[in-house]
Each structure stands twice: as C-alpha cells, then as structure tokens.
Short mmCIF file of C-alpha atoms in Angstrom, two decimals:
data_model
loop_
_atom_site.label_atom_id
_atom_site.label_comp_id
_atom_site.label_asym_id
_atom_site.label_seq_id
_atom_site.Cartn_x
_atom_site.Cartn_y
_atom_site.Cartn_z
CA UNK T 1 -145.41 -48.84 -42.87
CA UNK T 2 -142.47 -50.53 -40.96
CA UNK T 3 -143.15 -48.43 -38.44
CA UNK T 4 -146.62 -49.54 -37.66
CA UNK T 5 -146.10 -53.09 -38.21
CA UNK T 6 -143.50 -53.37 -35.20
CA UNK T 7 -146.33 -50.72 -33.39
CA UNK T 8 -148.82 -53.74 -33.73
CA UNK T 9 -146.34 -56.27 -32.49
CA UNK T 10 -145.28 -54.63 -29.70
CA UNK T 11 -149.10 -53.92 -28.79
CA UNK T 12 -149.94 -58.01 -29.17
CA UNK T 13 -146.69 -59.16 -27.74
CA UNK T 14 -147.79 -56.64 -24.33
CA UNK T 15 -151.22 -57.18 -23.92
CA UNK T 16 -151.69 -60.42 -25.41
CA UNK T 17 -149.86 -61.66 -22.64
CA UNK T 18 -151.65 -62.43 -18.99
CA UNK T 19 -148.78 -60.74 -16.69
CA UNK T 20 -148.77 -58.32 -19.57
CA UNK T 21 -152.93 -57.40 -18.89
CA UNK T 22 -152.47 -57.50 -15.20
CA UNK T 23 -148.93 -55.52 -15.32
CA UNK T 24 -150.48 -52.71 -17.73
CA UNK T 25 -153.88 -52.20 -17.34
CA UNK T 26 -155.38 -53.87 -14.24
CA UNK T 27 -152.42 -53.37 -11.91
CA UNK T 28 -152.53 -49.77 -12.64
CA UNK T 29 -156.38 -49.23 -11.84
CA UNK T 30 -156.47 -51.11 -8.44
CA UNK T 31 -153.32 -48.95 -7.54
CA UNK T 32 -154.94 -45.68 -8.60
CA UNK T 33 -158.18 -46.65 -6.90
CA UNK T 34 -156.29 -47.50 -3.69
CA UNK T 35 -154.62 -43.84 -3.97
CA UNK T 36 -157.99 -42.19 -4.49
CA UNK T 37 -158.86 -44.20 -1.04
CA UNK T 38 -155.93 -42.62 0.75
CA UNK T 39 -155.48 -39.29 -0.57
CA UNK T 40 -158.65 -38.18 -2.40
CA UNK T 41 -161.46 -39.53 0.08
CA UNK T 42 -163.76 -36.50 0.78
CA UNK T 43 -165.17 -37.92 3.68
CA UNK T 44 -163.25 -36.52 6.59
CA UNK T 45 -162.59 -38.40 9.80
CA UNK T 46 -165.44 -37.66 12.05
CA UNK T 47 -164.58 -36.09 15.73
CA UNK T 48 -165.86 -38.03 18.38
CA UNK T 49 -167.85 -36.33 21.17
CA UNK T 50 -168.48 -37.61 24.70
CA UNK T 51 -171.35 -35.84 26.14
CA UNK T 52 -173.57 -35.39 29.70
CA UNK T 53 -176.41 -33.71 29.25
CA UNK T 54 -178.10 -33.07 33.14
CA UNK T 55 -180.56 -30.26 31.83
CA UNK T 56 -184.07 -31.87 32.01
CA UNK T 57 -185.26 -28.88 29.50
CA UNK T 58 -185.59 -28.21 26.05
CA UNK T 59 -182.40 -26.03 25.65
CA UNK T 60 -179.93 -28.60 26.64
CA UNK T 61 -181.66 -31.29 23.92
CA UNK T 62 -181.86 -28.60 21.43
CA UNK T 63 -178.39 -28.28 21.96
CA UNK T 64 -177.21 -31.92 21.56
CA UNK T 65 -179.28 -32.07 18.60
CA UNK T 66 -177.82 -29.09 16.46
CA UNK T 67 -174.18 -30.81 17.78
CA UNK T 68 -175.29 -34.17 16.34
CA UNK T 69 -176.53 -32.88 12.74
CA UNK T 70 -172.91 -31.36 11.94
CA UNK T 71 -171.22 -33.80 9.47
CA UNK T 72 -168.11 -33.55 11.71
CA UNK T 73 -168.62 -34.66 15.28
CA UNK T 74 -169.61 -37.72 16.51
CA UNK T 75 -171.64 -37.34 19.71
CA UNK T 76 -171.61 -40.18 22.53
CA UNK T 77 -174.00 -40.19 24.93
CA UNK T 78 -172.33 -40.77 28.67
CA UNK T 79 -174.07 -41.33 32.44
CA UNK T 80 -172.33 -38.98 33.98
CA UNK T 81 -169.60 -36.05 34.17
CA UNK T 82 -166.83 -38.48 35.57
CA UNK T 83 -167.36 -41.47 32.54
CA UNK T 84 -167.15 -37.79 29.93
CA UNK T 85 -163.79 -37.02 31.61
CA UNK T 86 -162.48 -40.17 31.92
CA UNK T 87 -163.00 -41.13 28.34
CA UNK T 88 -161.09 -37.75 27.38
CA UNK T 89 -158.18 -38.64 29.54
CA UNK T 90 -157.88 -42.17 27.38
CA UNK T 91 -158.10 -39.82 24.01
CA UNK T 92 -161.62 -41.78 23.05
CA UNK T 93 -162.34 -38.29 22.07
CA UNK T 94 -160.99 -35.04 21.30
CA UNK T 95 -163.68 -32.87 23.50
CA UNK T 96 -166.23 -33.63 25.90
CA UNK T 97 -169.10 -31.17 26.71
CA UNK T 98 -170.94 -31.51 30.16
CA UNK T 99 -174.15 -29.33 30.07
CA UNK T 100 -175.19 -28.46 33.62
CA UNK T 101 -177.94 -29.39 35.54
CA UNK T 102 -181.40 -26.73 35.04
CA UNK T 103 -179.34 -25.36 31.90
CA UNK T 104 -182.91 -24.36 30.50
CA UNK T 105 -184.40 -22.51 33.69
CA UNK T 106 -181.14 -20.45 33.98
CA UNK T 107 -181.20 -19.50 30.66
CA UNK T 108 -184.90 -18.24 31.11
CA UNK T 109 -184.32 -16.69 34.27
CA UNK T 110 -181.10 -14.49 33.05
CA UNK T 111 -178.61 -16.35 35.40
CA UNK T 112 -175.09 -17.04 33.87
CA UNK T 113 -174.60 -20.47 32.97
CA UNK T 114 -172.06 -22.06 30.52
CA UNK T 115 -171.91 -25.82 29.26
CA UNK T 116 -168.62 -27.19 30.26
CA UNK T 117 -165.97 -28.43 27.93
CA UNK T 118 -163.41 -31.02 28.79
CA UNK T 119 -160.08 -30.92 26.41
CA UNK T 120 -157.05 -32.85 27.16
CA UNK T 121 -155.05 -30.52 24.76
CA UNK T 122 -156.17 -27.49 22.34
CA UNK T 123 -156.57 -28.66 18.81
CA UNK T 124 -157.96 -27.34 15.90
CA UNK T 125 -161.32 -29.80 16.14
CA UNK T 126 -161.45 -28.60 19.86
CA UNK T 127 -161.08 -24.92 18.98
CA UNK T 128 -164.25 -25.36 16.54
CA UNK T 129 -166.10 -27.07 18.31
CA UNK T 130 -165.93 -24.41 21.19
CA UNK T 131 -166.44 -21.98 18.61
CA UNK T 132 -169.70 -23.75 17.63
CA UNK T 133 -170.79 -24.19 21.28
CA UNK T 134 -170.34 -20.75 21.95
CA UNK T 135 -172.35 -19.71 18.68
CA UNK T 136 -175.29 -22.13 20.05
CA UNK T 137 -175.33 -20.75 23.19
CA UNK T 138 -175.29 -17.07 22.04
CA UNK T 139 -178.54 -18.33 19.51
CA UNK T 140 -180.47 -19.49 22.84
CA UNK T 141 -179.70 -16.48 25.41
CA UNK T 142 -181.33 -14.24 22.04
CA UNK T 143 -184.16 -16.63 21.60
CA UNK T 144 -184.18 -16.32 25.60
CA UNK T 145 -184.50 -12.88 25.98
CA UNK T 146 -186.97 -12.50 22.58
CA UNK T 147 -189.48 -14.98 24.72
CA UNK T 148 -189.51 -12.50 27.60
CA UNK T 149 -189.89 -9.29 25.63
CA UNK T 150 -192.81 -10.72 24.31
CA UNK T 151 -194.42 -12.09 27.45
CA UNK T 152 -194.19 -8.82 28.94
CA UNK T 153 -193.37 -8.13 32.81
CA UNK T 154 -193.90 -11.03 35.01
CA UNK T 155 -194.52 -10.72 39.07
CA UNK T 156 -191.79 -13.73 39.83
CA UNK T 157 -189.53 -16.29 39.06
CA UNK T 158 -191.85 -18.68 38.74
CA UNK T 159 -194.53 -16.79 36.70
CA UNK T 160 -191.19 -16.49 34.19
CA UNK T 161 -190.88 -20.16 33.53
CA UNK T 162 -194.86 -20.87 33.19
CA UNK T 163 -195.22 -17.77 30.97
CA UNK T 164 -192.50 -18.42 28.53
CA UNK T 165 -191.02 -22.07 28.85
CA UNK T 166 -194.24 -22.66 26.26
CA UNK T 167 -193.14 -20.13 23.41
CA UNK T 168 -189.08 -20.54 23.79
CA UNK T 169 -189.54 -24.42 23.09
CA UNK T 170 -192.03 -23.53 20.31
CA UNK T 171 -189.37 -21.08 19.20
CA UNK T 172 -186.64 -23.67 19.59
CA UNK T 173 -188.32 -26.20 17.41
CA UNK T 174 -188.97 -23.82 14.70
CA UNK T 175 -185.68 -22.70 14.67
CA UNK T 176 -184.30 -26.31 14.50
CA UNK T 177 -186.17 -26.86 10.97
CA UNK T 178 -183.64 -24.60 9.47
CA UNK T 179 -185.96 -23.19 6.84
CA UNK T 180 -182.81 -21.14 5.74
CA UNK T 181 -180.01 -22.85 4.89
CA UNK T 182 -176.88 -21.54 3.03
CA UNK T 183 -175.19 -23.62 -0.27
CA UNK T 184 -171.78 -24.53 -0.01
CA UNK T 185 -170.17 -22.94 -3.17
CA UNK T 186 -166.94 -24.67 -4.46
CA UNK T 187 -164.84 -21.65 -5.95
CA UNK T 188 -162.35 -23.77 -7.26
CA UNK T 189 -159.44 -21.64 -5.55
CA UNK T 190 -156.88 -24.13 -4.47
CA UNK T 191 -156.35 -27.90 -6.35
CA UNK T 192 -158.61 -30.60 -4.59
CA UNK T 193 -157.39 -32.05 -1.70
CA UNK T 194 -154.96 -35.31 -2.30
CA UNK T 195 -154.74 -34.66 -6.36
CA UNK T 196 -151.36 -34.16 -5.66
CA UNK T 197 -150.62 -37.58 -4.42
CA UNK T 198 -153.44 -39.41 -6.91
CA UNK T 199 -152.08 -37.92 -9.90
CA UNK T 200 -148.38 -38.73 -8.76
CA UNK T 201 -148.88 -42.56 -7.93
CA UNK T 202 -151.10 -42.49 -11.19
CA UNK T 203 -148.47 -41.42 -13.66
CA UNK T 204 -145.47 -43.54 -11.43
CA UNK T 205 -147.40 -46.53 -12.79
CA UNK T 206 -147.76 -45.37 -16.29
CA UNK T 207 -144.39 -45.01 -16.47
CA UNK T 208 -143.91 -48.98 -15.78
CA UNK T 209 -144.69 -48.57 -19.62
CA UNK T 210 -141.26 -47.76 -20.39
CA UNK T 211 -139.54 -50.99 -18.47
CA UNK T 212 -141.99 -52.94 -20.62
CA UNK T 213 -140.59 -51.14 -23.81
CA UNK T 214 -137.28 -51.11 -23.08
CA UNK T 215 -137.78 -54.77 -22.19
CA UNK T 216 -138.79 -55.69 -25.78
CA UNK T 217 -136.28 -53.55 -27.93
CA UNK T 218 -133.62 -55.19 -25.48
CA UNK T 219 -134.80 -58.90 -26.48
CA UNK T 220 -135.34 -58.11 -30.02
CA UNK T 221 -131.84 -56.65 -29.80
CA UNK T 222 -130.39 -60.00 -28.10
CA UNK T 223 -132.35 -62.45 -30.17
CA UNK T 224 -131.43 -60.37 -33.60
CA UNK T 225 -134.80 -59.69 -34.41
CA UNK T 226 -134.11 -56.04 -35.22
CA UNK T 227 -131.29 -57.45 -38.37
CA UNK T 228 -133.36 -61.08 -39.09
CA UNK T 229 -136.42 -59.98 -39.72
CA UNK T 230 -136.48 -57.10 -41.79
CA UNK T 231 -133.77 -57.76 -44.50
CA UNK T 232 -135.16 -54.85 -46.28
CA UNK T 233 -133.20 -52.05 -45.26
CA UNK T 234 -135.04 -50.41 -41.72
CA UNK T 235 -133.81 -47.29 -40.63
CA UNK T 236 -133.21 -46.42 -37.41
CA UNK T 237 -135.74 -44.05 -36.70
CA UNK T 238 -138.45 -46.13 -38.00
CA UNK T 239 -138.10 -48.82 -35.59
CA UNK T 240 -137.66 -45.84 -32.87
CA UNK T 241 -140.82 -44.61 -33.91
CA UNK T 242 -142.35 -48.55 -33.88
CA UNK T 243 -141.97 -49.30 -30.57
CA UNK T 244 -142.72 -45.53 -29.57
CA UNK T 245 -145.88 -45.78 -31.49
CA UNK T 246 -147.01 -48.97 -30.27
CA UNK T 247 -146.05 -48.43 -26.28
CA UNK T 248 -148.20 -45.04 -26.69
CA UNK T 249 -150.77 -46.98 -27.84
CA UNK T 250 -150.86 -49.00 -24.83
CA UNK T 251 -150.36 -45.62 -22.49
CA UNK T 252 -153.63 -44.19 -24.04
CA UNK T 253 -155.85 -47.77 -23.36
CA UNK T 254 -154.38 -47.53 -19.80
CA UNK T 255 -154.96 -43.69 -19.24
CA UNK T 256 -158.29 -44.32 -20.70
CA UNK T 257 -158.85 -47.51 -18.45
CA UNK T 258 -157.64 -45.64 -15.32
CA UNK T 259 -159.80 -42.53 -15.81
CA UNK T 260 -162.85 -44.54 -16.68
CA UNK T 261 -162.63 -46.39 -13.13
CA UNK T 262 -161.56 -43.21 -10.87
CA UNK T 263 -164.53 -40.99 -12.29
CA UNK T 264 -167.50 -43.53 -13.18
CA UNK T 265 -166.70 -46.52 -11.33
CA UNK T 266 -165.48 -45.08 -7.69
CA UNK T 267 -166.93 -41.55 -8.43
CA UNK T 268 -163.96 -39.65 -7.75
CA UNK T 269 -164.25 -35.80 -9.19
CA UNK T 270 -160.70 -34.02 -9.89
CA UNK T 271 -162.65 -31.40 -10.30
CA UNK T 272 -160.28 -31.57 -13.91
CA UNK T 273 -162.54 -32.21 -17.54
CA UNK T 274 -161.84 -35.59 -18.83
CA UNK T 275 -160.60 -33.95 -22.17
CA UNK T 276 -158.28 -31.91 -20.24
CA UNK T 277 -157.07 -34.48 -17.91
CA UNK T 278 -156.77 -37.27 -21.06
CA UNK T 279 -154.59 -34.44 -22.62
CA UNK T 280 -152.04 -33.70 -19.66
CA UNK T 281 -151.52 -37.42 -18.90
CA UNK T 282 -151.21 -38.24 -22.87
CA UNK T 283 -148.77 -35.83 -23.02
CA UNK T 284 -146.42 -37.18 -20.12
CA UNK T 285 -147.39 -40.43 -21.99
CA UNK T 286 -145.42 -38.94 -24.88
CA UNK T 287 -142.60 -38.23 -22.74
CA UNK T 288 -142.15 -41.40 -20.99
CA UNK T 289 -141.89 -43.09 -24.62
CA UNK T 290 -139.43 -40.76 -25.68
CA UNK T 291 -137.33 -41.40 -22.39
CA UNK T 292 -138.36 -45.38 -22.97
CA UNK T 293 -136.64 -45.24 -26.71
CA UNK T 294 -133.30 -43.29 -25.52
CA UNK T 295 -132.77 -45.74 -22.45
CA UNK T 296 -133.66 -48.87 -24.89
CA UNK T 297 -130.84 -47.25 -26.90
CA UNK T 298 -127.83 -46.39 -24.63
CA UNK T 299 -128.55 -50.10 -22.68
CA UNK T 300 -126.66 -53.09 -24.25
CA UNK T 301 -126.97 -55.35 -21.51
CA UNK T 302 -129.78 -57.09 -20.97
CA UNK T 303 -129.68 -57.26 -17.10
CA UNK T 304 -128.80 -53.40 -16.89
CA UNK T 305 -132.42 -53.27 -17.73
CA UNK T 306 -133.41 -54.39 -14.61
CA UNK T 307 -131.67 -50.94 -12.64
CA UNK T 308 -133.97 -48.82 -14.73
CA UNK T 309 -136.39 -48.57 -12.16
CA UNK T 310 -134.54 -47.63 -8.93
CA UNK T 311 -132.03 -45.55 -11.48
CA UNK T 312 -134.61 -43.69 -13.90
CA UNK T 313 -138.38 -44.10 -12.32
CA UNK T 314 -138.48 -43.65 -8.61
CA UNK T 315 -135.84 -40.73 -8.73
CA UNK T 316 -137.48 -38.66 -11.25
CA UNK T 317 -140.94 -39.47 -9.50
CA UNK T 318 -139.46 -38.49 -6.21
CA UNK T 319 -137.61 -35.18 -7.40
CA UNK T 320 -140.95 -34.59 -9.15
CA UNK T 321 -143.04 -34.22 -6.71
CA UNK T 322 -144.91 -37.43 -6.93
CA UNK T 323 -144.77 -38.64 -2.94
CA UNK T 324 -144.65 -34.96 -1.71
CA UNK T 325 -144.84 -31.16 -2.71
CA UNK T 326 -141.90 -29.92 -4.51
CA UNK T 327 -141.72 -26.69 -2.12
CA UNK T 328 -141.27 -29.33 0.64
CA UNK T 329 -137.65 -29.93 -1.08
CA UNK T 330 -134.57 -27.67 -0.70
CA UNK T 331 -134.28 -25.02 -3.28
CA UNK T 332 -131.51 -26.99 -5.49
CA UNK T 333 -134.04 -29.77 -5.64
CA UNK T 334 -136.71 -27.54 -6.52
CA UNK T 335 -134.32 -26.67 -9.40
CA UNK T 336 -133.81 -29.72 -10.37
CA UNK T 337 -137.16 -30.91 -10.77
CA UNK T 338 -137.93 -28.55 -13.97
CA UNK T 339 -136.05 -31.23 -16.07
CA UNK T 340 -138.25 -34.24 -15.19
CA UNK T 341 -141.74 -34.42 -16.48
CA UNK T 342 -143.71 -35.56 -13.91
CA UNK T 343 -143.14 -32.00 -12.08
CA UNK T 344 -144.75 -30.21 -15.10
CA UNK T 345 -147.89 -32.68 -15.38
CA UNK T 346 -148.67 -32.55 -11.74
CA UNK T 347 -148.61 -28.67 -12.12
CA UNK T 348 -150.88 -28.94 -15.22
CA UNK T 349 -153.49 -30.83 -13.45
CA UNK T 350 -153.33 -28.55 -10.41
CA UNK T 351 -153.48 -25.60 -12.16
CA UNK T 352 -156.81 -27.12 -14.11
CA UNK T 353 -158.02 -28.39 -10.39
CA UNK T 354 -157.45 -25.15 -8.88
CA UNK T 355 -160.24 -23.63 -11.43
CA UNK T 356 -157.38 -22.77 -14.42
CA UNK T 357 -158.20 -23.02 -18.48
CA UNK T 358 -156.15 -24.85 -21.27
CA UNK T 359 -154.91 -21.41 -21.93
CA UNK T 360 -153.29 -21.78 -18.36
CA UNK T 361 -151.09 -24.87 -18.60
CA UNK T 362 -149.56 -24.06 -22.20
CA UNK T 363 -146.42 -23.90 -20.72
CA UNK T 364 -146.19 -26.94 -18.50
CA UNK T 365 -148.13 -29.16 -22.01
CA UNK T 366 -145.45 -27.29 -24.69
CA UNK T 367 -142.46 -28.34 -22.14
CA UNK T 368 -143.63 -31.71 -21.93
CA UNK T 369 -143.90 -32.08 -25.95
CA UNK T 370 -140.34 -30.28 -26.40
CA UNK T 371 -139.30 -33.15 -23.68
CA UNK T 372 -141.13 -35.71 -25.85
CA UNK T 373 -139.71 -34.98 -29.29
CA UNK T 374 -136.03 -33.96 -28.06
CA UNK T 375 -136.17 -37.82 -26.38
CA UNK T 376 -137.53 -39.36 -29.37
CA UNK T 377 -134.95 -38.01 -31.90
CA UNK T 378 -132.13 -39.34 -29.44
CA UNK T 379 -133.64 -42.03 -29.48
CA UNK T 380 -134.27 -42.85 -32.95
CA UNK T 381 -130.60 -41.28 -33.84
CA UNK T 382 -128.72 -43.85 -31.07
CA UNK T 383 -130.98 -46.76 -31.76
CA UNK T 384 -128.79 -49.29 -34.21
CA UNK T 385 -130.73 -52.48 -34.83
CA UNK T 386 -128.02 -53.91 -36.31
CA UNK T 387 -125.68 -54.14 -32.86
CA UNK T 388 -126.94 -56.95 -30.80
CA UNK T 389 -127.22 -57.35 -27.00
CA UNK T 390 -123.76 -57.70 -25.03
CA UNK T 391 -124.88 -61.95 -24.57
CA UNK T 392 -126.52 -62.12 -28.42
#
C-alpha cells in the first residue's frame, strides 16, 4: 500500500507539472518524429536527369517517357547537348543522356545507334541508370526487328520507314500501357531501413525518465520526506518499489504516446506489431527504473545528480548502439555492449523488423528482465530513507 501511494505521488508530482508534460511526453514525440524524418523516411532522394532528346520520332519520346515514370530519376528537359554537359560538369545531376538525332529511323533501318550518356564520375545511380538505358534500348531494337518480320521484304530504305514506322509506334504505345506489371513483395529479410537509429534516439529519451526519478528520491532525501512523512515504519524496498512503480507508470504513457504518433499520426511502419514493439520498449522501460533506483541510491549529493547524464545515459546509449551499429565498434566495445540494455532492445526490435517471432527475441527480453530485477533489488537493498542528502 505504501508502495503505491509514493507510485501516485511521484506520477502527480511529474506530470502534473508543465516542464514535467513537455520534458516527458511531448518532448519525446517531436524528437522521435524528427528521427523518423531523418532515418526512417521511405522516400528516397530522387536522381536528377538532364536530358536532349534530337530524335523527332516516336522511339526517342518513348524513351524519355519510360525514364520519367521510374520513381527514382528526375528528368530535365535541356536545348541542347552542350547546356546537358555543362550542367553535369556543375554536379546539377548525376547523369545526362543525349539521344541522337534520327534515333527512330536508325533503329528501323538496322543501323547502330546508341543514346549517349554523360557522367562526371561512376556511381551507383549512374551505373543503374545505364543499366536501365541499355534494357530500353534492347526492348526497342526487338520491337524493331518484330515490325519488320511482320511487314515482310521491302524494295528500299524508304519503303522500310512508310511500311513499318505505323505498326512500331502502335507497338510502342501498347507496350507503354504496361498491362503486366510485377508486385513488389516485402520479404521481410533485413530490419527496415533507419530502425536502427529511430529506435535508438527513441529509447535515449525514455531514459530521461530516470534523471527525473532520481531527481525526486534525491529531494525527498534532502528535504526528509523519506523519515517525516511516513512515521510508520517504511522499509526500504517499499519505497524502492514506489518510485519504481510510479516512474514505470510514466514510461508506459510515454511509450504509448510515442508509438501512437510514429504509426497513426506520421504513418511510419516498423514493420514491428504494436504488441511486440510495446513489449520490447516496456521491458527496457523496466530496466531503466531499475538502473534509476540504484543510481538514486549510491548518490548523496544533490548536484552529483546533474553528471548522470554525460556519466550513465549518453555512454551506455553510445556503447549500445544507439548513434551507430555496434559491428561499427572495435571488438572490446562490441564486448562491452552486452551489459547495457539498450544493445539488447535494439536487437529485439531488429530481429522482429527483419521478419523474426516472439519466440526469436526470448533471449534479448529474458536479459533485459534479469537486468531489471538484479537493478531493482540493489536498489531497494542500498536505498536508506532515513540518511538525508549531503546539504539536508
């Protein structure tokens, strides 16, 4: 009973407060939104495309067009070949394609004839989008050479063009309806793109919990309120478990705030179950309270409270992979980031991203509740409300 009655306390004294709202539960869903705009945006950067096109027929059009209706390039029309080159020498594009004067009749005829592609540098969006010019081009020498089967042998160059430039623009325009399309299938193989770095700044902020704990067992500790107010005889791991209980409170509103916003209110899919996802974070929840309770313990100074984020938060968030892939660190650091929890939710939530089952992230979710109830009984065991702060 004592237990929950400093829980509710702590949860009034928190949120009832304005800088406690907009520390705890508003702060933390503009920064996560803010990380989904960084890291988990699906829309790609669009390649910009300077482009001639000097063929007065239907192939080089056709050929613009297809170009145009990929998601990734952005085409921009030039006057000429020098204003396609000069734009790629002052990088206002990655490529530039120059298709050649009577393009069409020499692809009707049987004469070679390639479109021209100006790169400052090779590049991966340069490499596909030769790739794709190439695949065009080997599309319209087929179509090309279908036309002319089926027009059947022609007296000269000229009876060519009349007898077929009809059907291979027909065939052109039927083959840009794209009747058959294929579905992009999302096999959930690897974690979604930027998760790492969403679920990383997400739990950073959600560990700003424990400053706020330790903040209130520190001035309850320098004001006496621990040995004033309950006269009764409090033992020490009830008022451990008060202020654990009532800071996890406030972690589950937040998580619950936070991944209300991110999927329904920005429409940003983790590709994770919101069960699931509630679970992992709750867990690390569990942890940071237990950490919150041992700290709030072993500090007697007030202002020693103050180091707890540059000495407790942003190393463990750092060595746990919160800024930057853990295989990115050197193999002692990779070591030591299985004793910090953020290493084992961000796994969880991968793992679950990447197309895994609960079954799958037992171990990272029972090594986070071992972390949880090892910090809590420390806690609870070196938490004395009776000794007051160093200035009481």
């Amino acid at each position: 009973m004592n237990s929950l009655h400093i829980a509710w306390l702590m949860i009034r004294r928190t949120l009832g407060r304005k800088m406690g709202f907009i520390t705890f539960l508003l702060l933390p869903c503009l920064v996560v939104t803010g990380a989904v705009a960084l890291f988990g945006s699906e829309q790609s950067t669009r390649t910009v495309i300077p482009y001639v096109n000097e063929d007065g027929g239907v192939a080089g059009t056709w050929m613009i067009h297809e170009l145009a209706g990929k998601e990734e390039y952005l085409l921009k029309p030039m006057t000429n070949e020098a204003e396609v080159k000069e734009a790629i020498a002052q990088q206002k594009g990655s490529s530039g394609i120059i298709i050649p004067a009577h393009y069409t009749e020499d692809l009707l005829q049987g004469k070679p004839t390639e479109i021209q592609l100006v790169e400052l540098r090779i590049s991966e969006s340069s490499y596909t989008l030769r790739a794709a010019v190439e695949g065009l081009t080997s599309g319209l020498l087929q179509s090309a050479s279908a036309v002319k089967v089926a027009a059947g042998p022609v007296s000269s160059e000229t009876d060519i063009l009349s007898s077929i430039q009809k059907p291979f623009e027909q065939l052109l325009q039927e083959i840009g309806e794209h009747q058959v399309a294929g579905e992009v299938t999302d096999l959930q193989i690897y974690p979604k793109p930027g998760l790492n770095n969403v679920t990383g700044f997400t739990i950073m902020f959600m560990m700003g919990l424990l400053t706020s704990a330790v903040a209130v067992i520190m001035e309850d500790r320098r004001k006496r309120t621990m040995a004033r107010v309950y006269t009764a005889p409090v033992r020490a791991y009830e008022i451990a478990l008060g202020n654990f209980l009532g800071s996890f409170v406030i972690g589950m509103i937040q998580i619950v705030i936070v991944l209300g916003v991110s999927r329904w209110l920005i429409h940003y899919d983790a590709g994770i179950p919101f069960g699931i996802h509630f679970l992992i974070l709750a867990a690390f929840m569990l942890v940071s309270m237990g950490l919150a309770s041992t700290v709030a313990g072993l500090i007697r100074n007030p202002k020693n409270a103050n180091m707890l984020n540059s000495l407790v938060i942003m190393p463990t968030c750092m060595i746990g992979g919160c800024f930057w892939p853990i295989s990115l660190m050197p193999d002692y650091m990779q070591k030591l980031a299985n004793f910090v929890p953020q290493k084992w939710a961000i796994q969880a939530v991968e793992t679950i991203s990447a197309g895994g089952t609960l079954a799958d992230i037992t171990l990272p979710l029972l090594i986070l509740f071992g972390m949880a109830a090892i910090l809590l009984t420390v806690g609870s065991a070196i938490l004395r409300p009776s000794q007051p702060g160093v200035e009481a």
